[in-house]
XYZ file of C-alpha atoms in Angstrom:
572
model
C 65.560 96.005 73.650
C 66.103 99.829 72.352
C 70.269 99.635 72.964
C 70.480 100.255 69.361
C 67.836 103.503 69.549
C 69.745 104.687 72.102
C 72.855 105.039 69.870
C 70.746 106.000 66.710
C 68.941 108.603 68.701
C 72.458 110.215 69.325
C 73.193 110.115 66.031
C 69.979 111.935 65.135
C 70.665 114.604 67.036
C 74.747 115.549 66.646
C 74.549 114.145 62.744
C 70.421 114.052 61.243
C 71.283 110.788 60.637
C 69.765 107.271 62.345
C 71.640 104.611 60.638
C 74.938 104.684 59.070
C 74.165 107.131 55.856
C 70.321 107.406 56.132
C 68.798 110.601 56.773
C 66.202 111.447 58.858
C 62.647 110.652 57.899
C 59.923 111.513 60.407
C 57.306 109.157 59.135
C 59.530 106.170 59.289
C 61.832 106.905 62.989
C 58.527 108.204 64.551
C 57.938 104.968 67.190
C 55.042 103.235 65.608
C 53.563 102.675 69.352
C 53.909 105.374 70.731
C 50.335 106.731 72.179
C 48.201 109.153 70.282
C 48.208 112.738 72.146
C 45.315 114.489 73.027
C 45.920 118.046 71.286
C 49.603 117.698 70.872
C 51.634 117.243 67.673
C 53.747 113.704 67.069
C 57.434 114.827 67.767
C 60.811 113.161 68.605
C 62.710 114.133 71.637
C 66.221 113.489 72.284
C 67.859 115.215 75.575
C 71.456 114.625 76.155
C 72.746 115.892 80.113
C 76.780 116.445 79.445
C 79.315 116.805 82.092
C 81.101 120.310 81.417
C 85.287 120.377 82.548
C 85.551 121.604 86.454
C 86.520 125.315 84.922
C 83.749 125.657 83.003
C 81.088 125.505 85.949
C 80.934 128.532 87.832
C 79.150 130.738 85.553
C 78.029 127.825 83.103
C 76.345 125.666 85.408
C 77.654 121.904 86.777
C 75.677 120.069 83.508
C 74.776 121.394 80.241
C 71.309 120.432 79.101
C 71.166 119.876 75.326
C 67.524 118.951 73.844
C 66.320 118.907 70.316
C 63.106 118.156 68.971
C 61.676 116.649 65.574
C 58.301 117.208 64.204
C 56.869 116.462 60.536
C 57.838 119.436 58.893
C 61.635 119.530 60.628
C 63.840 120.538 63.681
C 61.797 122.439 66.462
C 64.188 125.379 67.900
C 67.198 124.812 65.484
C 70.987 123.386 67.489
C 70.972 126.109 70.151
C 68.088 124.741 72.639
C 70.463 124.011 75.919
C 71.129 125.958 79.034
C 73.165 125.303 82.141
C 71.439 123.426 85.503
C 73.240 124.196 88.867
C 73.045 120.675 90.816
C 72.377 120.456 94.544
C 70.787 118.893 97.646
C 67.945 119.695 99.728
C 67.189 118.984 103.402
C 66.769 115.637 102.317
C 69.487 114.664 100.216
C 67.491 114.690 97.176
C 69.166 115.701 94.255
C 67.979 119.397 92.813
C 68.590 121.228 90.054
C 68.750 125.104 89.451
C 68.663 126.485 86.041
C 71.399 128.833 84.607
C 71.739 131.206 81.696
C 74.218 131.037 80.058
C 76.296 133.857 78.981
C 76.478 134.891 75.496
C 80.141 134.668 75.045
C 80.871 131.751 77.439
C 83.029 129.370 76.166
C 80.838 126.374 76.227
C 78.637 127.563 73.083
C 81.806 127.051 71.268
C 82.489 123.550 73.652
C 79.073 122.354 72.235
C 79.649 122.785 68.520
C 83.365 120.930 68.590
C 81.754 117.953 69.640
C 81.783 114.848 67.074
C 80.214 111.794 67.145
C 81.015 108.831 65.010
C 78.219 106.740 64.321
C 79.510 103.012 64.116
C 77.113 100.282 62.551
C 75.948 96.328 64.034
C 76.797 95.479 59.764
C 80.173 97.279 58.549
C 79.195 96.716 55.862
C 81.375 97.471 52.168
C 79.431 100.634 51.957
C 80.461 101.981 55.561
C 83.860 101.117 54.803
C 83.906 102.954 51.602
C 82.832 105.993 53.407
C 85.194 105.149 56.265
C 87.634 105.243 54.062
C 86.676 108.247 51.432
C 86.313 110.173 55.283
C 90.187 109.861 55.349
C 90.624 112.434 52.272
C 89.267 115.596 53.741
C 92.319 114.695 57.384
C 94.389 114.156 54.867
C 93.778 117.711 52.532
C 93.458 119.722 56.403
C 96.115 118.589 57.821
C 98.876 118.610 54.565
C 97.127 121.203 52.225
C 100.027 122.012 50.416
C 102.246 118.937 50.630
C 99.009 117.365 49.568
C 98.049 120.017 46.125
C 101.706 119.815 45.027
C 101.340 116.226 45.162
C 98.101 116.341 42.965
C 99.393 119.088 40.886
C 102.003 116.629 39.461
C 100.113 113.968 38.887
C 97.740 115.864 36.870
C 100.814 117.207 34.766
C 101.867 113.435 34.326
C 98.606 112.335 33.267
C 98.408 115.500 30.902
C 102.093 114.785 29.171
C 99.875 111.261 28.281
C 96.933 113.380 27.060
C 98.565 115.943 24.848
C 97.458 114.655 21.496
C 93.944 114.306 22.740
C 93.708 118.261 24.656
C 95.357 119.776 21.552
C 92.571 118.531 18.986
C 90.434 119.977 21.396
C 92.134 123.076 21.310
C 92.036 123.399 17.694
C 88.782 122.178 16.535
C 86.786 124.363 19.937
C 89.638 127.356 19.889
C 89.860 127.440 23.463
C 92.757 125.986 26.057
C 92.054 122.542 27.493
C 94.082 121.319 30.481
C 92.912 117.821 32.703
C 92.516 118.387 36.481
C 91.586 116.782 38.581
C 88.142 116.939 41.175
C 88.341 119.104 43.896
C 86.890 117.002 46.270
C 88.668 113.899 46.349
C 86.937 111.633 48.199
C 84.953 109.453 46.084
C 88.148 108.378 44.780
C 89.423 107.622 48.335
C 86.299 105.904 49.320
C 88.363 103.178 46.895
C 91.511 103.544 48.806
C 92.805 100.242 49.536
C 94.662 99.100 52.337
C 96.981 95.906 51.408
C 98.996 93.650 53.713
C 100.976 90.385 54.624
C 103.292 89.142 52.133
C 101.328 88.215 49.564
C 100.396 92.371 49.394
C 96.660 91.398 50.171
C 93.747 93.475 49.553
C 91.332 94.428 52.962
C 88.903 94.016 50.206
C 89.745 90.494 50.055
C 90.238 89.873 53.717
C 87.334 88.470 56.060
C 84.988 90.154 57.996
C 86.534 89.860 61.505
C 90.112 91.708 59.869
C 87.877 94.513 58.583
C 86.168 95.139 61.849
C 89.672 95.385 63.828
C 90.419 98.276 61.272
C 87.870 100.430 62.202
C 89.087 102.171 65.715
C 92.235 101.954 64.156
C 91.152 104.635 61.527
C 88.788 106.768 63.689
C 91.641 106.749 66.213
C 94.008 108.197 62.346
C 91.103 111.132 62.396
C 90.345 111.446 65.882
C 94.604 112.139 66.310
C 94.621 114.170 63.306
C 91.773 116.438 64.110
C 93.595 117.357 67.247
C 96.921 118.332 65.325
C 94.747 120.961 63.698
C 93.750 122.609 66.593
C 94.940 127.015 66.664
C 96.676 127.912 69.601
C 93.720 129.166 72.243
C 91.001 126.933 70.063
C 88.458 125.238 71.368
C 90.173 121.020 71.360
C 87.689 118.656 69.671
C 85.302 116.313 71.493
C 85.150 112.980 70.269
C 81.773 110.598 71.321
C 81.955 106.910 69.449
C 78.935 105.092 69.538
C 79.719 101.169 68.687
C 77.194 99.100 68.284
C 78.082 95.366 68.941
C 81.503 95.518 68.398
C 81.367 91.894 68.778
C 80.118 90.675 65.046
C 82.160 88.857 62.792
C 85.206 88.239 65.496
C 86.404 85.100 67.552
C 86.283 85.148 70.978
C 90.087 86.008 71.175
C 89.794 89.204 68.931
C 86.718 90.829 70.902
C 88.848 90.455 74.083
C 91.672 92.208 71.912
C 88.939 94.898 70.855
C 87.351 95.461 74.353
C 91.257 96.023 75.858
C 92.045 98.102 72.762
C 88.790 100.940 73.064
C 89.621 100.762 76.689
C 92.829 102.265 75.781
C 91.469 104.739 73.804
C 89.215 105.793 76.364
C 91.843 105.781 79.142
C 93.799 107.469 76.844
C 91.058 110.416 76.274
C 91.250 109.246 71.806
C 87.378 109.385 72.591
C 84.043 108.419 74.841
C 83.065 105.336 73.794
C 79.476 103.843 74.387
C 78.666 100.541 73.274
C 76.073 97.899 72.566
C 76.468 94.404 73.139
C 75.926 90.892 74.393
C 79.841 89.874 74.593
C 80.859 88.932 78.146
C 84.593 89.978 76.380
C 83.171 93.870 76.826
C 80.025 93.407 79.765
C 82.886 91.383 81.734
C 85.245 94.853 82.005
C 82.733 96.540 83.818
C 83.241 94.026 86.380
C 87.056 95.320 86.840
C 87.347 98.572 86.170
C 85.742 101.210 87.886
C 86.278 103.597 84.879
C 83.807 101.166 82.843
C 80.404 101.294 83.148
C 78.045 99.167 82.279
C 73.501 99.456 81.918
C 71.730 96.680 81.190
C 68.749 97.950 78.704
C 65.332 95.540 78.584
C 62.066 96.188 77.223
C 59.065 93.922 78.980
C 56.300 95.654 77.256
C 55.330 97.854 74.231
C 53.664 100.049 76.668
C 56.665 100.465 79.534
C 59.036 100.407 76.602
C 62.969 100.256 76.811
C 64.241 100.760 80.814
C 67.629 101.425 81.677
C 69.301 100.072 84.936
C 72.323 99.113 86.722
C 71.556 97.227 89.031
C 73.683 93.600 87.506
C 71.379 91.973 89.598
C 68.439 92.890 86.661
C 71.441 91.800 84.299
C 71.652 87.874 85.703
C 67.662 87.428 85.896
C 67.451 88.561 82.090
C 70.161 86.354 80.932
C 68.638 82.929 82.427
C 70.901 80.121 82.382
C 73.941 82.597 81.046
C 73.782 84.041 85.000
C 74.506 80.617 86.144
C 77.970 80.616 84.424
C 78.965 84.106 84.174
C 81.612 82.867 86.679
C 82.751 80.284 84.306
C 82.683 82.583 81.344
C 84.333 85.584 83.746
C 87.338 83.006 84.224
C 87.461 82.093 80.362
C 87.729 85.604 79.020
C 90.231 86.297 81.763
C 92.263 83.333 81.082
C 91.790 84.271 76.958
C 92.908 87.456 77.789
C 95.806 86.439 79.845
C 97.026 84.173 76.983
C 97.062 87.198 74.106
C 98.676 89.145 76.495
C 101.436 86.502 77.029
C 101.112 85.953 72.621
C 102.008 89.460 71.989
C 104.754 89.600 75.666
C 105.949 86.226 73.763
C 105.600 87.765 69.944
C 107.812 90.907 70.899
C 110.518 88.424 72.684
C 110.625 86.281 69.426
C 111.645 88.843 67.458
C 115.259 89.032 69.321
C 116.176 85.280 67.877
C 117.475 84.001 71.304
C 116.685 81.058 73.345
C 114.587 81.786 76.398
C 113.883 80.361 80.036
C 110.661 81.750 81.485
C 110.974 81.599 85.717
C 108.755 82.346 88.316
C 109.962 85.310 89.845
C 112.975 87.750 90.305
C 114.241 85.406 93.327
C 114.331 82.154 90.381
C 116.075 84.726 87.573
C 118.804 85.812 90.210
C 119.712 82.739 91.303
C 119.792 80.900 87.916
C 121.596 83.138 85.986
C 124.411 83.577 88.436
C 124.270 79.651 87.925
C 124.125 79.436 84.534
C 127.709 82.369 84.599
C 129.330 79.872 86.876
C 128.897 76.575 85.739
C 127.833 77.327 81.851
C 129.770 80.055 81.448
C 129.546 79.504 77.271
C 125.966 79.627 77.308
C 125.271 83.535 79.189
C 125.102 85.283 75.652
C 123.039 83.030 74.003
C 120.201 83.364 76.014
C 118.195 84.959 78.324
C 116.102 85.101 81.506
C 112.308 86.782 81.944
C 109.694 86.580 84.257
C 107.911 90.202 85.995
C 106.850 90.389 90.144
C 104.967 87.585 91.374
C 104.971 86.256 88.035
C 103.862 82.424 89.473
C 103.699 79.419 87.613
C 100.575 80.549 85.267
C 102.628 83.390 83.942
C 105.612 80.857 82.857
C 103.207 78.045 81.450
C 101.414 81.255 79.276
C 104.501 82.793 78.148
C 105.648 78.815 76.605
C 102.126 78.232 75.691
C 102.353 81.575 73.592
C 106.068 80.825 72.415
C 104.785 77.625 70.861
C 101.660 79.511 69.035
C 104.579 81.685 67.623
C 106.496 78.773 67.032
C 104.158 76.489 65.360
C 105.333 76.094 61.614
C 108.901 76.948 62.831
C 110.823 74.322 64.287
C 113.897 75.916 63.438
C 114.222 78.645 65.521
C 115.162 79.442 68.891
C 113.675 76.806 71.529
C 112.158 78.069 75.279
C 111.868 76.575 78.113
C 110.228 76.908 81.678
C 110.997 76.648 85.184
C 108.673 76.018 87.982
C 108.384 75.270 91.617
C 107.248 71.397 92.075
C 104.136 71.952 93.244
C 102.761 72.846 89.351
C 103.845 69.359 88.298
C 100.284 68.665 87.087
C 100.313 71.466 85.146
C 103.554 71.046 83.708
C 102.898 67.268 82.916
C 99.661 68.691 80.864
C 102.209 70.568 79.168
C 104.648 68.698 78.096
C 102.152 65.690 77.394
C 101.375 67.546 74.179
C 104.330 66.554 72.087
C 103.568 69.578 69.610
C 104.394 72.083 72.644
C 107.957 71.017 73.472
C 109.003 70.498 69.515
C 109.859 74.491 70.477
C 108.890 75.284 74.217
C 109.359 72.785 77.690
C 108.648 73.157 80.842
C 111.251 71.676 83.901
C 110.170 71.958 88.024
C 113.022 71.915 90.530
C 114.516 69.174 91.519
C 114.036 67.525 95.085
C 117.370 68.343 97.039
C 118.518 65.461 98.990
C 119.089 67.557 102.343
C 115.127 67.612 102.572
C 114.046 64.004 101.068
C 114.420 62.302 104.707
C 112.453 65.341 105.681
C 109.510 64.183 102.643
C 109.907 60.355 103.286
C 109.083 61.474 106.596
C 105.896 62.133 105.533
C 106.891 65.925 105.790
C 104.569 67.900 102.403
C 107.835 70.688 102.026
C 107.154 72.120 99.261
C 110.467 72.065 96.155
C 110.725 75.509 95.000
C 113.946 77.480 94.939
C 114.674 78.538 98.473
C 114.352 74.395 99.269
C 117.305 73.826 97.470
C 119.728 76.545 99.400
C 121.691 74.886 101.791
C 120.522 74.444 105.410
C 123.465 76.898 106.316
C 121.756 79.533 104.117
C 118.199 78.513 106.199
C 120.169 79.299 109.401
C 121.632 82.417 108.150
C 118.312 83.544 106.991
C 116.564 82.419 110.336
C 119.341 84.936 112.013
C 118.565 88.282 109.628
C 114.523 87.564 109.913
C 114.219 86.430 106.616
C 112.312 83.408 107.846
C 108.429 82.737 108.945
C 106.944 80.608 111.058
C 105.004 77.644 108.503
C 100.977 76.612 108.966
C 101.867 73.143 110.321
C 98.833 72.134 108.458
C 100.820 72.972 105.348
C 103.505 70.686 105.680
C 102.238 68.397 107.848
C 100.645 64.721 106.027
C 97.212 63.481 107.288
C 98.506 60.951 108.400
C 100.594 62.549 110.987
C 97.789 64.937 111.868
C 95.698 61.798 112.389
C 98.241 59.831 114.268
C 98.645 63.113 117.025
C 94.744 63.582 117.098
C 94.612 60.179 118.639
C 97.581 60.744 120.628
C 99.826 57.956 119.426
C 102.197 60.445 118.323
C 103.866 63.506 119.732
C 103.487 66.894 117.328
C 107.567 66.777 117.246
C 108.445 63.262 117.373
C 109.213 63.059 113.033
C 111.399 65.998 113.029
C 115.305 65.725 112.755
C 117.015 68.702 113.671
C 119.188 67.878 110.319
C 116.579 69.127 108.887
C 113.305 70.602 110.654
C 113.916 74.269 110.229
C 113.395 73.246 105.723
C 109.823 71.942 107.689
C 108.955 74.646 110.939
C 109.797 77.309 108.471
C 109.072 79.072 104.949
C 110.914 82.404 103.216
C 108.958 85.393 103.817
C 107.878 86.706 100.604
C 109.320 90.442 100.619
C 112.359 88.510 101.548
C 113.400 86.578 99.029
C 114.826 88.537 96.782
C 117.866 89.773 99.185
C 118.430 86.098 99.730
C 119.114 85.737 96.338
C 121.272 89.296 96.164
C 123.249 87.755 99.247
C 123.725 84.512 97.466
C 124.887 85.636 94.423
C 127.174 87.897 95.743
C 129.475 85.178 97.554
C 132.593 84.668 96.069
C 132.261 81.975 93.038
C 133.929 79.444 95.153
C 131.467 79.500 98.146
C 128.816 80.532 95.220
C 129.191 77.234 93.314
C 128.775 75.154 96.646
C 125.514 76.932 97.034
C 124.381 76.779 93.734
C 125.293 72.833 93.041
C 121.849 71.452 93.294
C 120.832 73.875 90.852
C 123.516 72.698 88.096
C 121.495 68.877 87.190
C 118.398 71.232 86.343
C 120.103 73.840 84.336
C 122.226 71.481 82.140
C 118.693 69.688 81.485
C 117.084 72.543 80.555
C 120.078 73.756 78.301
C 120.398 70.687 76.575
C 116.789 71.010 75.514
C 117.492 74.823 74.284
C 120.595 72.599 72.064
C 123.223 74.688 74.059
C 124.897 72.276 75.715
C 125.510 68.319 74.139
C 122.489 66.082 75.012
C 125.497 63.342 75.785
C 126.501 65.755 79.058
C 122.422 66.269 80.623
C 121.880 63.775 83.410
């Protein structure tokens, strides 16, 4: 459709190349389908609008329009064919453009000269990697000139010592002093520079294409940051633009999502402006979530019309056809994989601590269960950690357990992890625990149904079983008096059978309620009050706290038994 040509046009504009390592050739690169123009020479035009920093705009305009033209005999007018443009609006609200001549002493000239465009081709072959690694040499040589030259001189001397017999013979035969020296340009040597990884020190050359592809942005970032470090005080900073073609090539879906997030981070950090072409939802789905990411739909209907670029997502859906029908599902899968990969990274960091973990749904769960551990199983408190996030929910818990399982797939002897969720996540819990391989290293538990709400549930009320439901009636009464509770929507807790009886006027709305437990049915904790209440509970003296937290002891015992921190015979 022409996506690649957009990046190749930029590569031509800044580097005088089209494809990577391919010099511009007018006969091959001029559009074969371009219509003949009467009395006008064939030419290729690339025009770029560059938005400049606000501090430059007073004398140079709001944007710079820079264009370059090529004809068969070469570039027309050279590199400096640019001018400023002042943007405005007319009475009808349409954009106006006023040409601005850039002063000879303007810093804009240096700003434009410091733009570096990096083209990453769709096919990232051995030749591209050789070139990329070779270019590391010039960066190192610039950043560490003195130490690098000292090291290379020592290297030359060492080799020279082994070749003294040869150089001595040459001296005698030819009557001139001979010594060995490395070439001034070591980039060809650096092209064979290798990256060894893993316990077996496996060469990057022997890695798969996906692993190689993941090295590219890291190398580009390294080179960009090194060039920034070379900037002299008061000098013009370099601007880096990456033209990245189909970054998803050779990557499985999860790796593509990781790379997408990595590139977003680089852009947000100001390392480079990144222009990429893609067919993968791992990348174009980002535009739906982040206003700083712009998505353009590139299409071509006919040779005459040529390439069309649109920001209209409706056009994208129409072009994708059947794929558009499953786009929401794809977006959900991308989000799920992204969350799982993030959980995997977090779990990997936690696993490095080599301690058992209990993942819970939120800070209030952590506060209460941690106190319960100190009261009922004090010998275990230094042997495990509780992990959570603000508003983590059961999705976080299951994701972290799944990630823990993946990390410990082949290390069953390592520390285990457990999760504690509300009973409304019992379906997800059972699905996870049903896989016997999962429970070798991680297992999910849910809060037990406390005795004081059993009667309410038996009466037909759908009282949620969560952390707060295990609190005593006295504590709920205290919470009510302190405005920590709010009324439940009765449709949430009245079963269909009760609602049916009430609608038939065969039963009064409150007929089944009992004063001993009605407060659990009709009320719930406000979201913002849960942590305050948890802190109130754990602030009680130990004797009172043991009474309040007694319903949590059996759950903790089961969890600790699974983690191997208490004897299984002690578990209920």
